[in-house]
Tab-separated table of C-alpha atoms and ligand atoms in Angstrom:
chain	number	residue	atom	x	y	z
A	1	MET	CA	41.142	73.099	30.075
A	2	GLY	CA	42.877	69.731	30.329
A	3	ALA	CA	44.772	68.154	33.181
A	4	ILE	CA	48.519	67.965	33.645
A	5	LEU	CA	50.226	65.379	35.835
A	6	ILE	CA	53.700	66.422	37.011
A	7	ARG	CA	55.260	63.089	37.861
A	8	GLY	CA	58.072	62.137	40.199
A	9	GLY	CA	59.580	65.531	41.034
A	10	ARG	CA	60.915	66.740	44.356
A	11	VAL	CA	58.086	68.966	45.562
A	12	VAL	CA	59.283	71.826	47.751
A	13	ASP	CA	56.493	73.893	49.294
A	14	PRO	CA	57.226	75.990	52.405
A	15	VAL	CA	53.504	76.475	53.111
A	16	LEU	CA	52.725	72.758	53.066
A	17	GLY	CA	56.001	72.071	54.887
A	18	LEU	CA	56.739	69.605	52.118
A	19	ASP	CA	60.078	68.495	50.674
A	20	ALA	CA	59.537	65.044	49.192
A	21	LEU	CA	59.055	63.123	45.965
A	22	ARG	CA	55.454	63.685	44.945
A	23	ASP	CA	53.134	63.762	41.954
A	24	VAL	CA	51.151	66.940	41.359
A	25	LEU	CA	47.882	66.990	39.436
A	26	LEU	CA	46.698	70.232	37.859
A	27	ARG	CA	43.145	70.520	36.573
A	28	ASP	CA	41.004	73.429	35.348
A	29	GLY	CA	43.706	75.948	36.128
A	30	LEU	CA	44.074	74.873	39.754
A	31	VAL	CA	46.178	72.447	41.772
A	32	ALA	CA	43.903	69.420	42.212
A	33	GLU	CA	46.078	67.053	44.233
A	34	VAL	CA	49.587	66.476	45.616
A	35	ALA	CA	50.280	62.844	46.547
A	36	GLU	CA	52.908	60.101	46.494
A	37	HIS	CA	51.378	58.474	43.482
A	38	ILE	CA	48.603	59.786	41.266
A	39	ALA	CA	47.301	57.770	38.320
A	40	ALA	CA	47.157	59.915	35.200
A	41	PRO	CA	43.528	60.744	34.432
A	42	ALA	CA	42.376	59.922	30.912
A	43	GLY	CA	43.596	62.556	28.485
A	44	ALA	CA	45.972	64.187	30.966
A	45	GLU	CA	49.309	65.476	29.732
A	46	VAL	CA	52.155	63.917	31.729
A	47	LEU	CA	55.234	65.979	32.536
A	48	GLU	CA	58.073	63.773	33.771
A	49	ALA	CA	59.778	65.695	36.564
A	50	ALA	CA	62.338	63.217	37.923
A	51	GLY	CA	65.559	65.084	38.744
A	52	THR	CA	63.820	68.436	39.065
A	53	VAL	CA	62.418	70.482	41.911
A	54	VAL	CA	58.701	71.265	41.602
A	55	ALA	CA	57.824	74.521	43.338
A	56	PRO	CA	54.943	76.966	43.538
A	57	GLY	CA	55.333	79.471	40.693
A	58	PHE	CA	58.070	82.052	41.162
A	59	ILE	CA	56.923	85.663	41.434
A	60	ASP	CA	59.327	88.500	40.667
A	61	MET	CA	57.955	91.499	42.516
A	62	HIS	CA	60.356	94.045	40.978
A	63	VAL	CA	60.401	94.178	37.186
A	64	HIS	CA	60.540	97.026	34.656
A	65	LEU	CA	58.445	96.061	31.632
A	66	ARG	CA	58.912	99.529	30.049
A	67	GLU	CA	55.521	99.677	28.349
A	68	PRO	CA	54.000	102.170	27.728
A	69	GLY	CA	56.589	104.557	26.401
A	70	HIS	CA	59.905	102.732	26.315
A	71	ASN	CA	59.083	99.896	23.950
A	72	HIS	CA	62.541	100.097	22.384
A	73	LYS	CA	63.936	98.714	25.681
A	74	GLU	CA	61.266	96.083	26.378
A	75	THR	CA	57.594	95.384	25.766
A	76	ILE	CA	55.156	93.651	28.023
A	77	ALA	CA	55.232	90.712	25.593
A	78	SER	CA	59.044	90.446	25.474
A	79	GLY	CA	59.371	90.969	29.238
A	80	CYS	CA	56.768	88.309	29.967
A	81	ALA	CA	58.491	85.884	27.584
A	82	ALA	CA	61.748	86.509	29.454
A	83	ALA	CA	59.920	85.951	32.734
A	84	VAL	CA	58.591	82.506	31.889
A	85	VAL	CA	61.870	81.431	30.294
A	86	GLY	CA	63.540	82.472	33.537
A	87	GLY	CA	61.056	80.384	35.545
A	88	PHE	CA	58.701	83.152	36.709
A	89	THR	CA	54.967	82.593	36.491
A	90	ALA	CA	54.193	86.161	37.544
A	91	VAL	CA	55.870	89.553	37.698
A	92	ALA	CA	54.942	92.827	39.356
A	93	CYS	CA	55.839	95.722	37.087
A	94	MET	CA	57.106	99.107	38.195
A	95	PRO	CA	55.362	102.340	37.197
A	96	ASN	CA	58.391	104.233	35.810
A	97	THR	CA	56.977	104.052	32.313
A	98	GLU	CA	56.070	106.977	30.047
A	99	PRO	CA	53.555	108.094	31.124
A	100	ALA	CA	53.977	106.740	34.644
A	101	LEU	CA	51.366	104.263	35.902
A	102	ASP	CA	49.442	106.849	37.899
A	103	SER	CA	45.935	106.472	36.461
A	104	PRO	CA	43.393	103.634	36.304
A	105	ALA	CA	43.414	103.759	32.487
A	106	LEU	CA	47.149	103.019	32.387
A	107	ILE	CA	46.828	100.153	34.876
A	108	ALA	CA	44.033	98.725	32.712
A	109	GLU	CA	46.190	99.089	29.597
A	110	VAL	CA	49.079	97.154	31.187
A	111	LEU	CA	46.688	94.385	32.154
A	112	ARG	CA	45.238	94.310	28.629
A	113	LEU	CA	48.691	94.028	27.050
A	114	ALA	CA	49.653	91.298	29.531
A	115	ARG	CA	46.545	89.293	28.683
A	116	ALA	CA	47.324	89.678	24.990
A	117	ALA	CA	50.877	88.407	25.595
A	118	GLY	CA	49.361	85.356	27.317
A	119	THR	CA	52.423	84.086	29.177
A	120	ALA	CA	53.281	85.341	32.683
A	121	ARG	CA	50.755	86.933	35.005
A	122	VAL	CA	51.386	90.647	35.397
A	123	TYR	CA	50.599	92.626	38.542
A	124	PRO	CA	50.939	96.368	37.967
A	125	ILE	CA	52.389	98.602	40.662
A	126	GLY	CA	50.859	102.075	40.762
A	127	ALA	CA	52.811	105.267	41.380
A	128	ILE	CA	52.824	106.908	44.822
A	129	THR	CA	52.868	110.412	43.320
A	130	ARG	CA	51.544	111.853	40.049
A	131	ALA	CA	54.070	111.303	37.252
A	132	ARG	CA	56.453	110.088	40.027
A	133	LYS	CA	57.386	113.724	40.591
A	134	GLY	CA	57.106	113.516	44.366
A	135	VAL	CA	54.585	116.336	44.742
A	136	GLU	CA	50.904	115.345	44.308
A	137	LEU	CA	49.540	112.043	45.570
A	138	ALA	CA	48.345	109.400	43.115
A	139	PRO	CA	44.679	108.258	43.357
A	140	PHE	CA	45.366	105.142	45.441
A	141	TRP	CA	41.860	103.671	45.642
A	142	ARG	CA	41.237	104.120	41.925
A	143	LEU	CA	44.584	102.516	41.089
A	144	HIS	CA	43.749	99.650	43.422
A	145	ASP	CA	40.292	99.201	41.897
A	146	ALA	CA	41.890	99.084	38.437
A	147	GLY	CA	44.268	96.285	39.526
A	148	ALA	CA	47.360	97.854	41.106
A	149	VAL	CA	48.713	95.523	43.812
A	150	ALA	CA	51.269	97.902	45.404
A	151	PHE	CA	52.550	101.473	45.127
A	152	SER	CA	56.009	102.816	44.388
A	153	ASP	CA	57.870	105.697	42.741
A	154	ASP	CA	60.719	103.233	42.092
A	155	GLY	CA	63.573	104.630	40.091
A	156	ASN	CA	63.105	107.720	42.257
A	157	THR	CA	62.975	108.236	46.000
A	158	VAL	CA	59.989	110.235	47.226
A	159	GLU	CA	62.214	113.080	48.324
A	160	SER	CA	59.866	114.859	50.669
A	161	ALA	CA	59.296	113.041	53.948
A	162	ARG	CA	56.165	115.152	54.333
A	163	VAL	CA	54.712	113.959	51.009
A	164	LEU	CA	55.603	110.326	51.737
A	165	ARG	CA	54.046	110.507	55.208
A	166	GLN	CA	50.872	112.029	53.791
A	167	ALA	CA	50.769	109.374	51.079
A	168	ALA	CA	51.158	106.614	53.661
A	169	LEU	CA	48.355	108.071	55.790
A	170	TYR	CA	46.028	108.469	52.801
A	171	ALA	CA	46.798	104.978	51.524
A	172	ARG	CA	46.808	103.240	54.890
A	173	ASP	CA	43.529	101.434	54.296
A	174	VAL	CA	44.147	100.769	50.606
A	175	PRO	CA	45.409	97.226	50.060
A	176	GLY	CA	48.952	97.347	48.678
A	177	VAL	CA	52.321	97.773	50.283
A	178	PHE	CA	54.472	100.875	49.616
A	179	ILE	CA	57.719	99.840	47.886
A	180	SER	CA	60.581	102.203	48.710
A	181	HIS	CA	63.459	103.123	46.444
A	182	CYS	CA	65.989	104.421	48.971
A	183	GLU	CA	68.614	106.865	47.713
A	184	ASP	CA	69.072	110.352	49.149
A	185	GLY	CA	69.602	112.635	46.165
A	186	THR	CA	71.603	115.201	48.125
A	187	LEU	CA	74.117	112.579	49.261
A	188	LYS	CA	74.157	110.814	45.917
A	189	GLY	CA	74.661	113.917	43.762
A	190	ASP	CA	75.755	112.969	40.247
A	191	ALA	CA	77.471	109.749	41.325
A	192	VAL	CA	77.894	106.966	38.790
A	193	MET	CA	79.008	104.267	41.240
A	194	HIS	CA	79.499	103.418	44.927
A	195	GLU	CA	81.784	105.736	46.909
A	196	GLY	CA	84.739	103.685	48.058
A	197	GLU	CA	88.309	102.729	47.192
A	198	GLN	CA	87.332	101.788	43.668
A	199	SER	CA	85.660	105.148	42.908
A	200	LEU	CA	88.722	106.919	44.323
A	201	ARG	CA	91.028	104.827	42.148
A	202	LEU	CA	88.965	105.554	39.034
A	203	GLY	CA	88.454	109.201	39.952
A	204	LEU	CA	84.690	108.841	39.566
A	205	ALA	CA	81.940	110.464	41.625
A	206	GLY	CA	80.607	107.939	44.141
A	207	SER	CA	77.405	107.595	46.140
A	208	PRO	CA	78.065	106.598	49.760
A	209	GLY	CA	76.173	103.750	51.409
A	210	LEU	CA	74.818	106.431	53.706
A	211	ALA	CA	72.661	107.715	50.812
A	212	GLU	CA	70.669	104.485	51.111
A	213	ASP	CA	70.830	104.108	54.878
A	214	VAL	CA	69.275	107.467	55.759
A	215	ILE	CA	66.269	106.866	53.498
A	216	VAL	CA	65.801	103.272	54.683
A	217	ALA	CA	65.748	104.600	58.262
A	218	ARG	CA	63.345	107.406	57.323
A	219	ASP	CA	60.937	105.141	55.451
A	220	LEU	CA	60.905	102.488	58.178
A	221	LEU	CA	60.076	105.196	60.730
A	222	ILE	CA	57.294	106.517	58.482
A	223	ALA	CA	55.965	102.960	58.202
A	224	GLY	CA	55.981	102.684	61.974
A	225	GLU	CA	54.327	106.034	62.578
A	226	THR	CA	51.627	105.733	59.896
A	227	GLY	CA	50.928	102.013	60.167
A	228	LYS	CA	51.278	101.570	56.378
A	229	PRO	CA	53.301	98.434	55.528
A	230	PHE	CA	56.506	99.248	53.613
A	231	HIS	CA	58.689	97.009	51.492
A	232	ILE	CA	62.275	98.194	50.996
A	233	ALA	CA	63.454	97.551	47.441
A	234	HIS	CA	66.915	96.324	46.456
A	235	LEU	CA	68.770	96.557	49.773
A	236	SER	CA	72.460	97.124	49.096
A	237	THR	CA	74.234	98.003	52.348
A	238	ALA	CA	75.176	96.249	55.575
A	239	MET	CA	73.570	99.090	57.551
A	240	SER	CA	70.218	98.649	55.759
A	241	VAL	CA	70.168	95.090	57.070
A	242	GLN	CA	70.700	96.374	60.619
A	243	LEU	CA	67.914	98.916	60.134
A	244	MET	CA	65.535	96.153	59.016
A	245	LEU	CA	66.360	94.208	62.177
A	246	PHE	CA	65.717	97.321	64.264
A	247	ALA	CA	62.346	97.927	62.556
A	248	ARG	CA	61.269	94.330	63.129
A	249	ALA	CA	62.247	94.547	66.802
A	250	GLN	CA	59.968	97.617	67.024
A	251	GLY	CA	57.076	95.673	65.481
A	252	ILE	CA	57.065	97.843	62.337
A	253	ALA	CA	55.360	96.203	59.346
A	254	ALA	CA	58.304	96.137	56.957
A	255	THR	CA	59.752	93.654	54.499
A	256	CYS	CA	62.688	93.831	52.105
A	257	GLU	CA	64.245	92.359	49.000
A	258	VAL	CA	67.707	91.888	47.551
A	259	THR	CA	68.826	91.450	43.943
A	260	ALA	CA	71.196	88.792	42.684
A	261	HIS	CA	73.679	91.403	41.458
A	262	HIS	CA	74.029	93.013	44.885
A	263	LEU	CA	74.652	89.568	46.390
A	264	VAL	CA	77.227	88.378	43.866
A	265	LEU	CA	79.049	91.484	42.619
A	266	ASP	CA	80.834	94.433	44.180
A	267	ASP	CA	82.149	97.785	42.976
A	268	GLY	CA	85.224	96.053	41.551
A	269	HIS	CA	82.906	95.172	38.683
A	270	VAL	CA	82.854	98.805	37.497
A	271	ARG	CA	85.836	98.742	35.169
A	272	GLY	CA	87.269	100.737	32.330
A	273	PHE	CA	84.696	103.524	32.618
A	274	ARG	CA	82.075	101.313	31.005
A	275	ALA	CA	78.424	101.368	32.060
A	276	ASP	CA	78.041	97.549	32.186
A	277	GLY	CA	78.247	97.697	35.975
A	278	LYS	CA	76.137	100.856	36.396
A	279	VAL	CA	72.995	100.254	38.428
A	280	ASN	CA	70.907	101.915	41.152
A	281	PRO	CA	71.585	101.426	43.948
A	282	PRO	CA	75.221	100.921	42.887
A	283	LEU	CA	77.217	97.740	43.359
A	284	ARG	CA	78.739	98.279	46.819
A	285	GLY	CA	81.835	97.093	48.633
A	286	ASP	CA	82.528	93.376	49.167
A	287	ASP	CA	81.720	93.792	52.879
A	288	ASP	CA	78.213	94.969	51.965
A	289	ALA	CA	77.681	92.039	49.586
A	290	ALA	CA	78.875	89.621	52.298
A	291	ALA	CA	76.471	91.193	54.829
A	292	LEU	CA	73.577	90.784	52.368
A	293	ARG	CA	74.422	87.109	51.810
A	294	ALA	CA	74.523	86.578	55.577
A	295	ALA	CA	71.161	88.363	55.882
A	296	VAL	CA	69.661	85.973	53.321
A	297	ARG	CA	70.942	82.976	55.305
A	298	GLU	CA	69.742	84.426	58.612
A	299	GLY	CA	66.246	85.162	57.292
A	300	THR	CA	66.366	88.983	57.436
A	301	ILE	CA	65.761	89.249	53.687
A	302	ASP	CA	62.207	88.316	52.673
A	303	VAL	CA	62.419	88.312	48.890
A	304	PHE	CA	64.729	87.698	45.952
A	305	ALA	CA	63.736	90.272	43.296
A	306	THR	CA	65.526	90.941	40.027
A	307	ASP	CA	64.979	94.689	39.439
A	308	HIS	CA	64.935	93.559	35.792
A	309	ALA	CA	65.907	96.827	34.057
A	310	PRO	CA	66.328	96.290	30.306
A	311	HIS	CA	68.094	98.932	28.194
A	312	THR	CA	69.396	98.838	24.632
A	313	ARG	CA	73.029	98.120	23.819
A	314	GLU	CA	73.350	101.593	22.321
A	315	GLU	CA	72.152	103.166	25.579
A	316	LYS	CA	74.490	101.104	27.775
A	317	ASP	CA	77.421	101.867	25.442
A	318	ARG	CA	77.177	105.596	26.123
A	319	LEU	CA	79.722	107.386	28.291
A	320	LEU	CA	79.432	106.319	31.900
A	321	HIS	CA	77.771	109.486	33.204
A	322	ASP	CA	75.257	109.440	30.357
A	323	ALA	CA	74.328	105.745	30.296
A	324	PRO	CA	71.163	104.421	31.979
A	325	VAL	CA	71.225	102.311	35.125
A	326	GLY	CA	70.304	98.671	35.500
A	327	PHE	CA	70.594	95.093	34.365
A	328	SER	CA	68.373	92.652	32.510
A	329	GLY	CA	67.697	90.062	35.218
A	330	LEU	CA	64.780	87.734	34.536
A	331	GLU	CA	66.642	85.096	32.544
A	332	THR	CA	69.631	84.756	34.865
A	333	ALA	CA	67.877	85.098	38.231
A	334	ILE	CA	67.463	81.503	39.373
A	335	GLY	CA	71.063	80.654	38.516
A	336	ALA	CA	72.512	83.841	39.982
A	337	TYR	CA	70.710	83.472	43.323
A	338	ALA	CA	71.879	79.874	43.568
A	339	ALA	CA	75.445	81.012	42.825
A	340	ALA	CA	75.171	83.775	45.435
A	341	VAL	CA	74.016	81.608	48.315
A	342	PRO	CA	74.769	78.009	47.316
A	343	ASP	CA	74.101	76.578	50.772
A	344	LEU	CA	70.606	78.051	51.128
A	345	PRO	CA	68.057	75.315	51.956
A	346	LEU	CA	65.656	74.777	49.054
A	347	ALA	CA	62.600	75.574	51.166
A	348	ARG	CA	64.085	79.033	51.835
A	349	PHE	CA	64.994	79.475	48.164
A	350	VAL	CA	61.362	78.784	47.227
A	351	ALA	CA	60.015	81.008	50.014
A	352	LEU	CA	62.137	83.955	48.814
A	353	LEU	CA	61.019	83.512	45.203
A	354	SER	CA	57.404	82.464	45.622
A	355	THR	CA	55.732	82.260	49.017
A	356	ASN	CA	56.985	85.567	50.410
A	357	PRO	CA	56.393	87.757	47.351
A	358	ALA	CA	52.855	86.301	47.055
A	359	ARG	CA	52.177	87.136	50.697
A	360	ILE	CA	53.669	90.646	50.546
A	361	LEU	CA	51.793	91.552	47.356
A	362	GLY	CA	48.599	89.842	48.521
A	363	VAL	CA	48.301	87.875	45.283
A	364	PRO	CA	47.347	84.209	44.788
A	365	GLY	CA	50.057	81.567	44.661
A	366	GLY	CA	53.107	80.867	46.749
A	367	THR	CA	51.942	77.339	47.482
A	368	LEU	CA	50.813	74.154	45.735
A	369	ALA	CA	48.063	73.510	48.270
A	370	PRO	CA	45.034	72.044	46.444
A	371	GLY	CA	42.787	74.844	45.196
A	372	SER	CA	45.741	77.169	44.533
A	373	PRO	CA	46.350	78.488	41.007
A	374	ALA	CA	48.125	75.943	38.800
A	375	ASP	CA	51.261	78.105	38.641
A	376	VAL	CA	54.336	75.914	38.932
A	377	THR	CA	58.077	76.381	38.446
A	378	LEU	CA	60.295	73.365	37.769
A	379	PHE	CA	64.027	73.905	38.190
A	380	ALA	CA	67.173	71.833	38.444
A	381	ASP	CA	70.782	72.108	39.533
A	382	ARG	CA	72.221	71.968	36.035
A	383	ALA	CA	75.116	74.261	35.180
A	384	TRP	CA	74.658	76.470	32.127
A	385	THR	CA	76.432	79.387	30.513
A	386	VAL	CA	74.657	82.705	30.062
A	387	ASP	CA	74.444	83.760	26.423
A	388	THR	CA	72.583	87.045	26.016
A	389	SER	CA	72.047	86.468	22.301
A	390	ARG	CA	69.521	83.821	23.375
A	391	PHE	CA	67.621	86.135	25.728
A	392	HIS	CA	63.942	86.675	25.103
A	393	SER	CA	64.245	90.038	26.812
A	394	GLN	CA	65.127	92.882	24.478
A	395	GLY	CA	67.603	93.979	27.151
A	396	LYS	CA	70.913	92.124	26.802
A	397	ASN	CA	72.572	94.266	29.494
A	398	THR	CA	73.737	91.873	32.181
A	399	PRO	CA	76.981	91.581	34.114
A	400	PHE	CA	76.433	87.803	34.057
A	401	ASP	CA	76.944	87.425	30.274
A	402	GLY	CA	79.285	84.475	29.756
A	403	ALA	CA	79.049	83.338	33.386
A	404	THR	CA	78.396	79.717	34.247
A	405	LEU	CA	75.510	79.467	36.722
A	406	PRO	CA	74.603	76.369	38.728
A	407	ARG	CA	70.782	76.276	38.512
A	408	ARG	CA	68.162	76.854	35.837
A	409	ALA	CA	64.437	76.791	35.192
A	410	VAL	CA	63.248	73.639	33.444
A	411	ALA	CA	59.537	74.331	32.966
A	412	THR	CA	57.050	77.084	33.762
A	413	ILE	CA	53.337	76.437	34.096
A	414	VAL	CA	50.885	79.339	34.327
A	415	GLY	CA	47.212	78.740	35.074
A	416	GLY	CA	47.557	75.081	34.112
A	417	ARG	CA	49.293	75.752	30.754
A	418	ILE	CA	52.912	74.766	30.130
A	419	VAL	CA	54.329	78.000	28.718
A	420	MET	CA	58.030	77.077	28.839
A	421	HIS	CA	59.818	73.735	28.715
A	422	GLU	CA	63.594	73.278	28.535
A	423	GLY	CA	64.107	76.892	27.513
A	424	ARG	CA	61.506	76.860	24.722
A	425	LEU	CA	58.383	79.017	24.786
A	426	LEU	CA	55.484	76.698	24.124
A	427	GLU	CA	52.286	78.690	24.237
A	428	THR	CA	52.235	82.368	23.674
A	429	ALA	CA	48.653	82.642	22.490
A	430	ALA	CA	46.260	84.416	24.804
A	431	GLY	CA	43.136	82.810	26.107
A	432	ALA	CA	44.135	81.360	29.442
B	1	DOR	O1	69.205	100.204	38.125
B	1	DOR	C1	68.046	100.568	38.129
B	1	DOR	N1	67.321	100.629	36.994
B	1	DOR	N2	67.497	100.938	39.295
B	1	DOR	C2	66.293	101.524	39.351
B	1	DOR	O2	65.841	101.824	40.414
B	1	DOR	C3	65.531	101.813	38.114
B	1	DOR	C4	65.929	100.882	37.039
B	1	DOR	C5	65.422	101.300	35.679
B	1	DOR	O3	64.230	101.603	35.553
B	1	DOR	O4	66.192	101.281	34.728
């Protein structure tokens, strides 16, 4: 494999404590050197990076790739293409496929399809319970041995505290955090949006913030009692933030993520009985969104994650109560996070998108320290307008369609191969 010299970019690496103009040399799939000036080795490809930020590769730890079983919504190939176009060098994919990722053979199949796609790295997340039904425990060690990096029944909450506690005890010594989807089904009922003024005005069934809060509290207490590290997915309420602070003060091993849509949008986005704004957890009140933005600034939120949830147009066009939940997020993420918290220091932006997810998942990357994988994201503060017809994801369902966003990915390098440059996919062939 050849060498690539990334020349003259602003290198931002929270691990190295670096924010300065530097050259970066990649060789044999690894970072070889970061220095003020590096002469291009003979035969090296030179990537001019002036005007861009050069960061350790972004890792989206919450993505639905839909394969196996829901290939009409997304495939591993189309999802990975969307990932690298969006600036992600790696994604962790959720097990709510059909069948669910609850066996070593299915984990191996996801990894095989990802290798065949040959773009982003894919880290499968195994189920916590068989078929995500919340009853029997999944075989944690065997899933780990097959390549699962974490465990989750995402899309569903593990309803029984007893089952979740047993799972956490059984899996305590298995590497891999438990990722919690926090919605109490009894409080949520058949809600299609957040319970608040807007749901009252529309006459629609709402899910109160409390539906999230009680499960966040429960899962953090189970983390504390069992000693199993928990990661709370897509935080959406002001109270969840307070609960995270409480857990940390108790020394509980817990981390959390927030999506761009919960930072930028509120329940006012659910209009005209359309499902465009339908997502789980639902878009909340503007006070919740403001509390989440403050929590990002204050450092309570560890990770920016997309919860990329592609669905077909036909599915999202169904009647509100019938339509599926979620948004296609990979190709808008960098811009939407920058729009949400424009004053966030770049080192924090990179930590939330790279260093922290790498640490929480226990996967390589998150830094450009020499010897690290040659996974690099280049981005720039260049305004652009979202046009879903250009998406590489099969899912065009995003509330950001037509929005102008302030930041975008410029190039994505995975394992020392430039796979995306200026929005174009360059290498899709396998073999890295
Ligand atoms: O909006 C969502 N969509 N939230 C989830 O938890 C699941 C996801 C999906 O799989 O569509």
